[in-house]
Amino acid sequence: MALELYDTFQRAIRPFTPLRPDGVGLYCCGPTVYDYAHIGNLRTYIFEDLLRRVLQFNGYSVRHVVNITDVGHLVSDADDGEDKMEKGSRRTGQSAYEIADYYTAAFKTDFRALNLLEPAVWCRATEHIAEQISFIQTLEQKGFTYRTDDGIYFDTAKQERYGYLARLNRAGLQAGKRVDLGQKRQATDFALWKFSLPESQRQMEWGSPWGTGFPGWHIECSAMSARYLSPWFDIHCGGEDHIPVHHSNEIAQTEACHGTRLANFWMHGYFLQLDAAKMSKSGGDFLRLQTLIDSGVDPLAYRYLCLTAHYRRQLNFSWEALSAAGTALDRLREIYWHAPLGGRADEAFMKRFAEEINHDLNLPRALAVVWALVKSDRPEAVKRATLDGFEPVLGLNLAAWKPEVSDIPDAVRSLAEQRQQARMNRQWAVADTLRTRIESMGYALEDAQDGFRLIPQPVVID
Ligand code: AMP
Ligand code: ZN
């Protein structure tokens, strides 16, 4: 079955066909780096990683771009409120740039722990100020902007289809917000460039044709996706919260500047809920991946948990569900580990798996195929080879896992100790002979700082 994906813009599942023969352009809104990512944010990146892996499974090469929002923008949708980066700087005594570097590194650590594939491009907003200024200049030349005392704004009244992605009720929004519009003409208008206040001592500010200041929240994604992909590319992703504001505004800017709606498919990951409430960065307490790791949870168990829910459904987090995911993952690892090498993937199971993932990334049903395989009467070697066939999509890294072994036979342990002694005596030939004997008993031997480790090897059937 050919790949079909849900497009938020058209509110429909439709066949995916790349716009260009040389690969698929995929842009994902990245982290704001004034704090750690929480596991809700990470659910969205796991969804995007699965999307990329499914595209690759279908033979497409993917150019994956993720931005880092390191400008100290005003994260409130209303373009006001405190600047989180500058606030963090005052709190910690570090510079705003140091804070951004620190949280970017922390984010990438989480990214790798979840076995997420590295994007082709990570692009930082602060390194693309010139592109953002020139984008705003074009919008100005085309008559889509106006000036207020605090910045340059996008005039959403100039676009008939503004907010179509979210099916926004503009009249209703306007009526509801009439009181606190300030100098904005419409409730939906948004800042493209904000002026630094004369009395403020901002660390992140730049000169521009309109005065010293900093870019608004949305312009970086329109400007950087155009630079690294093109003004019209295949798929744009983010969390569901981006539909009404951030992505609606990205589309508005790009439509005004380039005449395209930016991406052929708009795809959104639904939220991870904690105690049925939205997990948010500004909400104070939130769970980090490191919090899970400190509680003894394998990060890949969290990845497995995310596979159990479709990306267009909200997922309620619970420690019980996480623990069940960890148990399921461990069972898969054991089965994989004990199965002999040398089998061939089962075509019927591969086909069923491909059908599920190609139907708008139905990973929960793909996992059901995994368990049907495991419980089937296929030979163990075939199961292992088929799991290898699923791995490029699931990314559970089954092959990297080794059981923790405490019950190594005394005879093997004693040989390893003798070898250790021989090495200390520089009797290399003796040590080599002992290693060969240990290996013939089904154990690999790794030298470790504190001595050695014995690792049982899977059985190989020729
Ligand atoms: P941020 O760093 O706040 O810009 O968010 C990074 C990504 O996480 C964005 O794509 C958000 O839409 C997404 N996101 C935020 N909160 C959640 C949540 N609770 N569950 C899933 N995704 C989220
Ligand atoms: Zn964005």
Coordinates of C-alpha atoms and ligand atoms in Angstrom, one line a residue:
M1 CA 0.0 0.0 0.0
A2 CA 1.3 3.4 -0.9
L3 CA 1.9 6.0 1.8
E4 CA -1.0 8.1 3.0
L5 CA -0.8 10.9 5.5
Y6 CA -3.2 13.1 7.3
D7 CA -3.0 16.8 6.3
T8 CA -4.3 19.3 8.8
F9 CA -4.7 21.9 6.1
Q10 CA -7.1 19.8 4.1
R11 CA -8.4 17.9 7.2
A12 CA -8.1 14.7 5.2
I13 CA -5.8 11.7 4.8
R14 CA -4.4 11.8 1.3
P15 CA -1.7 9.9 -0.7
F16 CA 1.7 11.3 -0.2
T17 CA 3.7 12.2 -3.4
P18 CA 6.9 14.1 -3.1
L19 CA 7.1 17.5 -4.8
R20 CA 10.5 16.8 -6.2
P21 CA 12.3 13.7 -7.4
D22 CA 15.4 14.3 -5.3
G23 CA 13.9 13.8 -1.9
V24 CA 11.4 15.0 0.7
G25 CA 11.7 18.3 2.5
L26 CA 10.6 18.0 6.2
Y27 CA 10.6 21.0 8.5
C28 CA 9.8 20.6 12.2
C29 CA 9.4 23.4 14.7
G30 CA 12.1 22.9 17.3
P31 CA 12.6 23.7 20.9
T32 CA 12.5 27.1 22.7
V33 CA 15.7 26.9 24.7
Y34 CA 15.1 28.8 27.8
D35 CA 14.4 25.6 29.8
Y36 CA 14.6 21.9 29.5
A37 CA 12.3 20.0 27.2
H38 CA 9.6 18.1 29.0
I39 CA 8.4 14.6 27.9
G40 CA 5.4 16.1 26.2
N41 CA 7.6 18.1 23.9
L42 CA 9.6 15.0 23.3
R43 CA 6.5 13.1 22.2
T44 CA 6.2 15.5 19.3
Y45 CA 9.8 14.9 18.3
I46 CA 9.2 11.1 18.5
F47 CA 6.2 11.5 16.2
E48 CA 8.4 13.5 13.7
D49 CA 11.1 10.9 13.9
L50 CA 8.6 8.1 13.1
L51 CA 7.3 10.1 10.2
R52 CA 10.9 10.5 8.8
R53 CA 11.6 6.8 9.3
V54 CA 8.4 5.8 7.6
L55 CA 9.3 8.1 4.6
Q56 CA 12.7 6.5 4.5
F57 CA 11.2 3.0 4.8
N58 CA 9.2 3.9 1.6
G59 CA 12.5 4.6 -0.2
Y60 CA 12.5 8.4 0.0
S61 CA 15.5 10.4 1.1
V62 CA 14.5 13.0 3.6
R63 CA 16.0 16.4 4.2
H64 CA 15.0 17.0 7.8
V65 CA 15.4 20.5 9.2
V66 CA 14.8 21.5 12.8
N67 CA 15.1 25.0 14.2
I68 CA 16.3 26.1 17.6
T69 CA 14.3 29.1 18.9
D70 CA 17.0 30.8 20.8
V71 CA 15.9 34.4 20.3
G72 CA 14.5 35.7 23.6
H73 CA 11.0 36.1 22.0
L74 CA 7.9 36.8 23.9
V75 CA 6.4 33.4 24.0
S76 CA 2.9 34.6 24.8
D77 CA 0.7 34.4 21.7
A78 CA -0.4 38.0 22.4
D79 CA 3.2 39.3 21.7
D80 CA 3.5 40.7 25.2
G81 CA 4.6 39.4 28.5
E82 CA 8.1 38.8 29.8
D83 CA 11.0 37.6 27.7
K84 CA 11.8 34.1 28.9
M85 CA 15.4 34.2 27.8
E86 CA 16.3 37.5 29.4
K87 CA 14.3 36.4 32.5
G88 CA 16.3 33.2 32.7
S89 CA 19.5 35.2 32.4
R90 CA 18.6 37.5 35.3
R91 CA 17.7 34.4 37.4
T92 CA 20.9 32.5 36.8
G93 CA 23.5 35.2 36.2
Q94 CA 24.4 33.6 32.9
S95 CA 24.2 35.4 29.6
A96 CA 21.2 34.8 27.4
Y97 CA 23.5 33.1 24.9
E98 CA 25.0 30.8 27.5
I99 CA 21.5 29.8 28.6
A100 CA 20.5 29.0 25.0
D101 CA 23.7 26.9 24.5
Y102 CA 23.1 25.0 27.7
Y103 CA 19.5 24.1 27.0
T104 CA 20.2 23.3 23.3
A105 CA 22.9 20.8 24.4
A106 CA 20.5 19.3 27.0
F107 CA 17.8 19.0 24.3
K108 CA 20.2 17.2 21.9
T109 CA 21.2 14.8 24.7
D110 CA 17.5 13.8 25.1
F111 CA 17.1 13.6 21.4
R112 CA 19.9 11.0 21.1
A113 CA 18.7 9.1 24.2
L114 CA 15.4 8.5 22.4
N115 CA 17.2 7.2 19.3
L116 CA 15.9 10.1 17.2
L117 CA 17.6 10.4 13.9
E118 CA 19.8 13.5 13.6
P119 CA 18.4 16.2 11.3
A120 CA 20.3 17.3 8.3
V121 CA 20.2 20.8 9.5
W122 CA 19.8 22.4 13.0
C123 CA 19.3 26.1 12.5
R124 CA 19.3 28.7 15.2
A125 CA 17.2 31.8 15.0
T126 CA 19.9 34.1 16.3
E127 CA 22.2 33.0 13.4
H128 CA 19.5 33.9 10.8
I129 CA 18.6 37.5 11.7
A130 CA 19.5 38.8 8.2
E131 CA 17.1 36.4 6.5
Q132 CA 14.3 37.4 8.9
I133 CA 14.9 41.1 8.3
S134 CA 14.9 40.7 4.5
F135 CA 11.7 38.6 4.7
I136 CA 10.0 41.4 6.7
Q137 CA 11.2 44.0 4.2
T138 CA 9.5 42.0 1.4
L139 CA 6.3 41.9 3.4
E140 CA 6.6 45.6 4.0
Q141 CA 7.1 46.3 0.2
K142 CA 4.1 44.2 -0.6
G143 CA 2.0 46.2 1.8
F144 CA 1.3 43.6 4.5
T145 CA 2.8 45.4 7.5
Y146 CA 2.1 48.4 9.7
R147 CA 3.9 50.1 12.5
T148 CA 2.9 50.6 16.1
D149 CA 4.8 52.1 19.0
D150 CA 6.3 48.8 19.9
G151 CA 7.0 47.1 16.6
I152 CA 6.2 46.1 13.0
Y153 CA 3.0 44.0 12.7
F154 CA 1.5 41.7 10.1
D155 CA -1.9 42.9 9.0
T156 CA -4.0 39.8 8.8
A157 CA -7.0 41.7 7.3
K158 CA -5.0 41.8 4.1
Q159 CA -5.5 38.1 3.6
E160 CA -8.9 36.6 2.9
R161 CA -7.8 33.1 3.8
Y162 CA -5.9 34.0 7.0
G163 CA -6.3 31.2 9.6
Y164 CA -7.7 28.6 7.2
L165 CA -5.4 26.0 8.6
A166 CA -7.2 26.3 12.0
R167 CA -10.5 27.2 10.5
L168 CA -10.3 30.3 12.6
N169 CA -13.4 32.3 13.3
R170 CA -11.9 35.7 12.8
A171 CA -14.9 37.8 13.5
G172 CA -15.5 35.9 16.8
L173 CA -11.9 36.4 17.8
Q174 CA -12.0 40.1 17.0
A175 CA -15.2 40.6 19.0
G176 CA -13.8 38.7 22.0
K177 CA -10.5 40.7 22.2
R178 CA -11.7 44.2 21.4
V179 CA -10.7 45.6 24.8
D180 CA -7.0 44.7 24.9
L181 CA -5.9 45.2 21.3
G182 CA -3.6 48.1 22.1
Q183 CA -2.5 49.6 18.8
K184 CA -3.0 46.3 17.0
R185 CA -5.7 46.6 14.3
Q186 CA -7.0 43.0 14.6
A187 CA -6.8 40.4 17.3
T188 CA -5.0 38.0 14.9
D189 CA -2.3 40.5 13.8
F190 CA 1.1 39.6 15.1
A191 CA 4.6 41.1 15.6
L192 CA 7.2 40.6 12.9
W193 CA 9.7 42.9 14.6
K194 CA 9.6 44.2 18.2
F195 CA 11.5 47.4 19.2
S196 CA 13.8 47.2 22.3
L197 CA 12.4 49.5 25.0
P198 CA 14.8 52.5 25.5
E199 CA 15.2 51.7 29.2
S200 CA 15.7 47.9 28.7
Q201 CA 19.1 46.4 28.6
R202 CA 18.5 43.5 26.3
Q203 CA 21.3 41.1 25.5
M204 CA 19.6 39.8 22.3
E205 CA 18.9 42.7 20.0
W206 CA 19.9 43.7 16.5
G207 CA 19.9 46.7 14.3
S208 CA 17.2 46.8 11.6
P209 CA 15.7 49.2 9.1
W210 CA 12.9 49.9 11.7
G211 CA 15.2 50.4 14.7
T212 CA 17.0 48.2 17.3
G213 CA 15.0 45.2 18.4
F214 CA 14.4 41.6 17.8
P215 CA 12.3 39.4 15.5
G216 CA 8.7 38.2 16.4
W217 CA 8.0 34.6 17.2
H218 CA 6.9 33.3 13.9
I219 CA 9.1 34.8 11.2
E220 CA 12.1 32.5 11.9
C221 CA 10.4 29.4 10.7
S222 CA 9.2 31.0 7.4
A223 CA 12.6 32.5 6.8
M224 CA 14.7 29.4 7.7
S225 CA 12.5 26.8 6.0
A226 CA 12.8 28.9 2.8
R227 CA 16.5 29.0 3.2
Y228 CA 17.2 25.3 3.9
L229 CA 14.3 23.8 1.9
S230 CA 12.5 26.2 -0.3
P231 CA 9.4 28.4 0.1
W232 CA 7.3 25.4 -1.0
F233 CA 8.3 22.0 0.4
D234 CA 6.7 18.7 1.3
I235 CA 5.9 18.4 5.0
H236 CA 5.8 20.9 8.0
C237 CA 5.3 19.5 11.5
G238 CA 4.8 20.6 15.1
G239 CA 2.6 20.1 18.1
E240 CA -1.2 20.6 17.9
D241 CA -0.9 23.9 19.8
H242 CA 0.8 25.4 16.8
I243 CA -2.2 25.1 14.5
P244 CA -4.2 28.2 15.5
V245 CA -1.3 30.7 16.0
H246 CA 2.2 29.8 15.1
H247 CA 1.5 27.8 11.9
S248 CA -1.4 30.0 10.9
N249 CA 1.1 32.9 11.1
E250 CA 3.9 31.1 9.3
I251 CA 1.4 30.4 6.4
A252 CA 0.3 34.0 6.4
Q253 CA 3.8 35.3 6.1
T254 CA 4.9 32.9 3.4
E255 CA 1.8 33.3 1.4
A256 CA 2.2 37.1 1.5
C257 CA 5.9 36.9 0.6
H258 CA 6.2 33.9 -1.8
G259 CA 2.6 33.1 -2.7
T260 CA 2.7 29.6 -1.4
R261 CA 1.1 28.0 1.7
L262 CA 4.6 26.9 2.7
A263 CA 4.1 23.1 2.9
N264 CA 2.2 20.5 0.9
F265 CA 1.3 18.6 4.1
W266 CA 0.8 20.1 7.5
M267 CA 1.1 17.4 10.2
H268 CA 0.6 17.8 14.0
G269 CA 1.4 15.7 17.0
Y270 CA -1.2 15.6 19.7
F271 CA -0.4 16.4 23.3
L272 CA 0.9 14.3 26.1
Q273 CA -1.4 15.0 29.0
L274 CA -0.3 14.6 32.6
D275 CA -3.2 14.1 35.0
A276 CA -5.4 15.1 32.0
A277 CA -3.9 18.6 32.1
K278 CA -1.7 20.0 29.3
M279 CA 1.9 19.7 30.1
S280 CA 3.5 23.0 29.5
K281 CA 6.9 24.6 30.0
S282 CA 5.5 27.6 31.7
G283 CA 3.4 25.5 34.0
G284 CA 6.1 25.1 36.6
D285 CA 6.5 21.4 37.3
F286 CA 7.1 19.2 34.4
L287 CA 8.7 15.8 33.8
R288 CA 12.0 15.7 31.9
L289 CA 13.4 12.6 30.3
Q290 CA 16.2 12.8 32.9
T291 CA 13.5 12.6 35.6
L292 CA 12.4 9.3 34.1
I293 CA 16.1 8.1 33.8
D294 CA 16.7 9.0 37.5
S295 CA 13.7 6.8 38.4
G296 CA 15.4 3.9 36.7
V297 CA 13.4 4.1 33.4
D298 CA 15.1 3.3 30.1
P299 CA 14.5 6.3 27.7
L300 CA 13.6 3.8 25.0
A301 CA 10.7 2.6 27.2
Y302 CA 9.3 6.1 26.8
R303 CA 9.8 5.8 23.1
Y304 CA 7.9 2.5 23.2
L305 CA 5.1 4.1 25.2
C306 CA 4.7 6.7 22.5
L307 CA 4.4 4.0 19.8
T308 CA 1.4 2.6 21.6
A309 CA -0.7 5.7 20.9
H310 CA -1.6 7.2 17.5
Y311 CA 0.1 10.6 17.0
R312 CA -3.3 12.2 16.4
R313 CA -4.7 11.1 19.8
Q314 CA -3.8 12.7 23.0
L315 CA -1.9 10.4 25.3
N316 CA -2.4 10.4 29.1
F317 CA 0.9 9.9 30.9
S318 CA 1.0 7.5 33.8
W319 CA 3.9 5.8 35.5
E320 CA 1.9 2.5 35.3
A321 CA 1.7 2.8 31.5
L322 CA 5.4 3.7 31.3
S323 CA 6.3 0.7 33.4
A324 CA 4.1 -1.6 31.2
A325 CA 5.9 -0.2 28.1
G326 CA 9.2 -1.0 29.7
T327 CA 8.1 -4.5 30.4
A328 CA 7.0 -5.0 26.9
L329 CA 10.2 -3.6 25.5
D330 CA 12.3 -5.9 27.7
R331 CA 10.3 -8.9 26.5
L332 CA 10.9 -8.0 22.9
R333 CA 14.6 -7.6 23.7
E334 CA 14.8 -11.0 25.4
I335 CA 13.0 -12.7 22.5
Y336 CA 15.3 -11.0 20.0
W337 CA 18.4 -11.8 22.0
H338 CA 17.7 -15.5 22.4
A339 CA 16.6 -16.0 18.8
P340 CA 19.3 -17.5 16.5
L341 CA 20.9 -15.5 13.7
G342 CA 20.7 -16.6 10.1
G343 CA 16.9 -16.4 9.4
R344 CA 15.1 -14.4 6.7
A345 CA 12.4 -11.8 7.3
D346 CA 8.9 -13.1 6.9
E347 CA 7.3 -11.4 3.8
A348 CA 3.7 -11.6 5.0
F349 CA 4.5 -9.9 8.3
M350 CA 6.6 -7.3 6.6
K351 CA 3.7 -6.5 4.3
R352 CA 1.2 -6.3 7.2
F353 CA 3.6 -4.0 9.0
A354 CA 4.1 -1.7 6.0
E355 CA 0.4 -1.4 5.5
E356 CA -0.1 -0.2 9.0
I357 CA 2.6 2.4 9.0
N358 CA 1.7 3.6 5.6
H359 CA -1.9 4.3 6.8
D360 CA -1.1 7.6 8.4
L361 CA 1.6 6.1 10.7
N362 CA -0.6 3.7 12.5
L363 CA 2.1 2.6 14.9
P364 CA -0.2 1.1 17.6
R365 CA -1.4 -1.3 14.9
A366 CA 2.1 -1.9 13.6
L367 CA 3.0 -2.9 17.2
A368 CA 0.1 -5.3 17.2
V369 CA 1.8 -6.9 14.1
V370 CA 5.0 -7.1 16.0
W371 CA 3.3 -9.1 18.8
A372 CA 1.4 -11.2 16.4
L373 CA 4.8 -12.1 14.8
V374 CA 6.3 -12.9 18.2
K375 CA 3.4 -15.1 19.2
S376 CA 3.3 -16.9 15.8
D377 CA 4.7 -20.3 15.0
R378 CA 7.4 -18.8 12.8
P379 CA 10.9 -20.1 13.6
E380 CA 12.8 -17.9 16.1
A381 CA 15.4 -17.0 13.6
V382 CA 12.7 -15.7 11.2
K383 CA 11.2 -13.7 14.0
R384 CA 14.6 -12.1 14.7
A385 CA 15.2 -11.2 11.0
T386 CA 11.7 -9.8 10.7
L387 CA 12.2 -7.6 13.8
D388 CA 15.4 -6.4 12.1
G389 CA 13.2 -5.5 9.1
F390 CA 10.9 -3.4 11.4
E391 CA 13.8 -1.8 13.3
P392 CA 14.4 1.1 10.8
V393 CA 10.9 2.4 11.6
L394 CA 10.5 1.4 15.3
G395 CA 14.0 2.6 16.3
L396 CA 14.0 0.5 19.5
N397 CA 17.6 -0.6 19.0
L398 CA 16.9 -4.2 19.9
A399 CA 20.3 -5.4 18.6
A400 CA 22.2 -3.1 21.0
W401 CA 20.7 -4.7 24.1
K402 CA 22.5 -7.3 26.2
P403 CA 21.1 -9.1 29.2
E404 CA 22.5 -8.3 32.5
V405 CA 24.0 -11.6 33.5
S406 CA 24.8 -12.6 37.0
D407 CA 24.7 -16.4 36.7
I408 CA 27.8 -17.0 34.7
P409 CA 29.1 -20.6 35.2
D410 CA 32.0 -20.8 37.7
A411 CA 34.1 -22.6 35.2
V412 CA 33.9 -19.7 32.7
R413 CA 34.5 -17.1 35.4
S414 CA 37.5 -19.0 36.7
L415 CA 39.0 -19.1 33.2
A416 CA 38.4 -15.3 32.9
E417 CA 40.2 -14.7 36.2
Q418 CA 43.1 -16.9 35.1
R419 CA 43.3 -14.9 31.9
Q420 CA 43.3 -11.6 33.9
Q421 CA 46.2 -12.9 35.9
A422 CA 48.1 -14.0 32.8
R423 CA 47.6 -10.5 31.3
M424 CA 49.0 -9.0 34.5
N425 CA 52.0 -11.3 34.1
R426 CA 52.3 -10.3 30.5
Q427 CA 51.8 -13.9 29.4
W428 CA 50.0 -12.8 26.2
A429 CA 49.9 -16.3 24.5
V430 CA 48.4 -17.9 27.6
A431 CA 45.8 -15.1 27.8
D432 CA 44.9 -15.6 24.2
T433 CA 44.4 -19.3 24.6
L434 CA 42.2 -18.7 27.6
R435 CA 40.1 -16.2 25.7
T436 CA 39.6 -18.8 22.9
R437 CA 38.4 -21.4 25.5
I438 CA 36.0 -18.9 27.0
E439 CA 34.6 -18.1 23.6
S440 CA 34.2 -21.7 22.8
M441 CA 32.0 -22.0 25.9
G442 CA 29.6 -19.3 24.4
Y443 CA 30.9 -16.1 26.1
A444 CA 32.5 -13.0 24.7
L445 CA 35.0 -11.3 26.9
E446 CA 35.4 -7.5 27.1
D447 CA 38.2 -5.8 29.0
A448 CA 36.7 -3.2 31.3
Q449 CA 38.4 -0.6 33.5
D450 CA 37.6 -2.6 36.6
G451 CA 38.6 -6.0 35.1
F452 CA 36.5 -7.8 32.6
R453 CA 32.9 -8.4 31.5
L454 CA 31.5 -11.8 30.3
I455 CA 28.7 -11.6 27.8
P456 CA 26.8 -14.7 26.7
Q457 CA 26.6 -14.9 22.9
P458 CA 23.5 -15.8 20.9
V459 CA 23.6 -19.2 19.2
V460 CA 24.5 -19.2 15.5
I461 CA 22.9 -21.7 13.3
D462 CA 24.5 -22.1 9.9
Ligands
AMP1 P1 8.4 24.5 22.6 O1 9.8 24.2 23.0 O2 7.6 24.9 23.8 O3 8.3 25.4 21.5 O4 7.7 23.1 22.1 C1 8.4 22.2 21.3 C2 7.4 21.3 20.6 O5 6.6 20.5 21.6 C3 6.3 22.0 19.8 O6 6.1 21.3 18.6 C4 5.1 22.0 20.7 O7 3.9 22.0 19.9 C5 5.3 20.6 21.3 N1 4.5 20.5 22.6 C6 4.4 21.3 23.6 N2 3.7 20.8 24.7 C7 3.5 19.5 24.3 C8 2.8 18.4 25.0 N3 2.3 18.5 26.2 N4 2.7 17.2 24.3 C9 3.2 17.1 23.0 N5 3.8 18.1 22.4 C10 4.0 19.3 23.0
ZN2 ZN 7.8 27.1 13.7

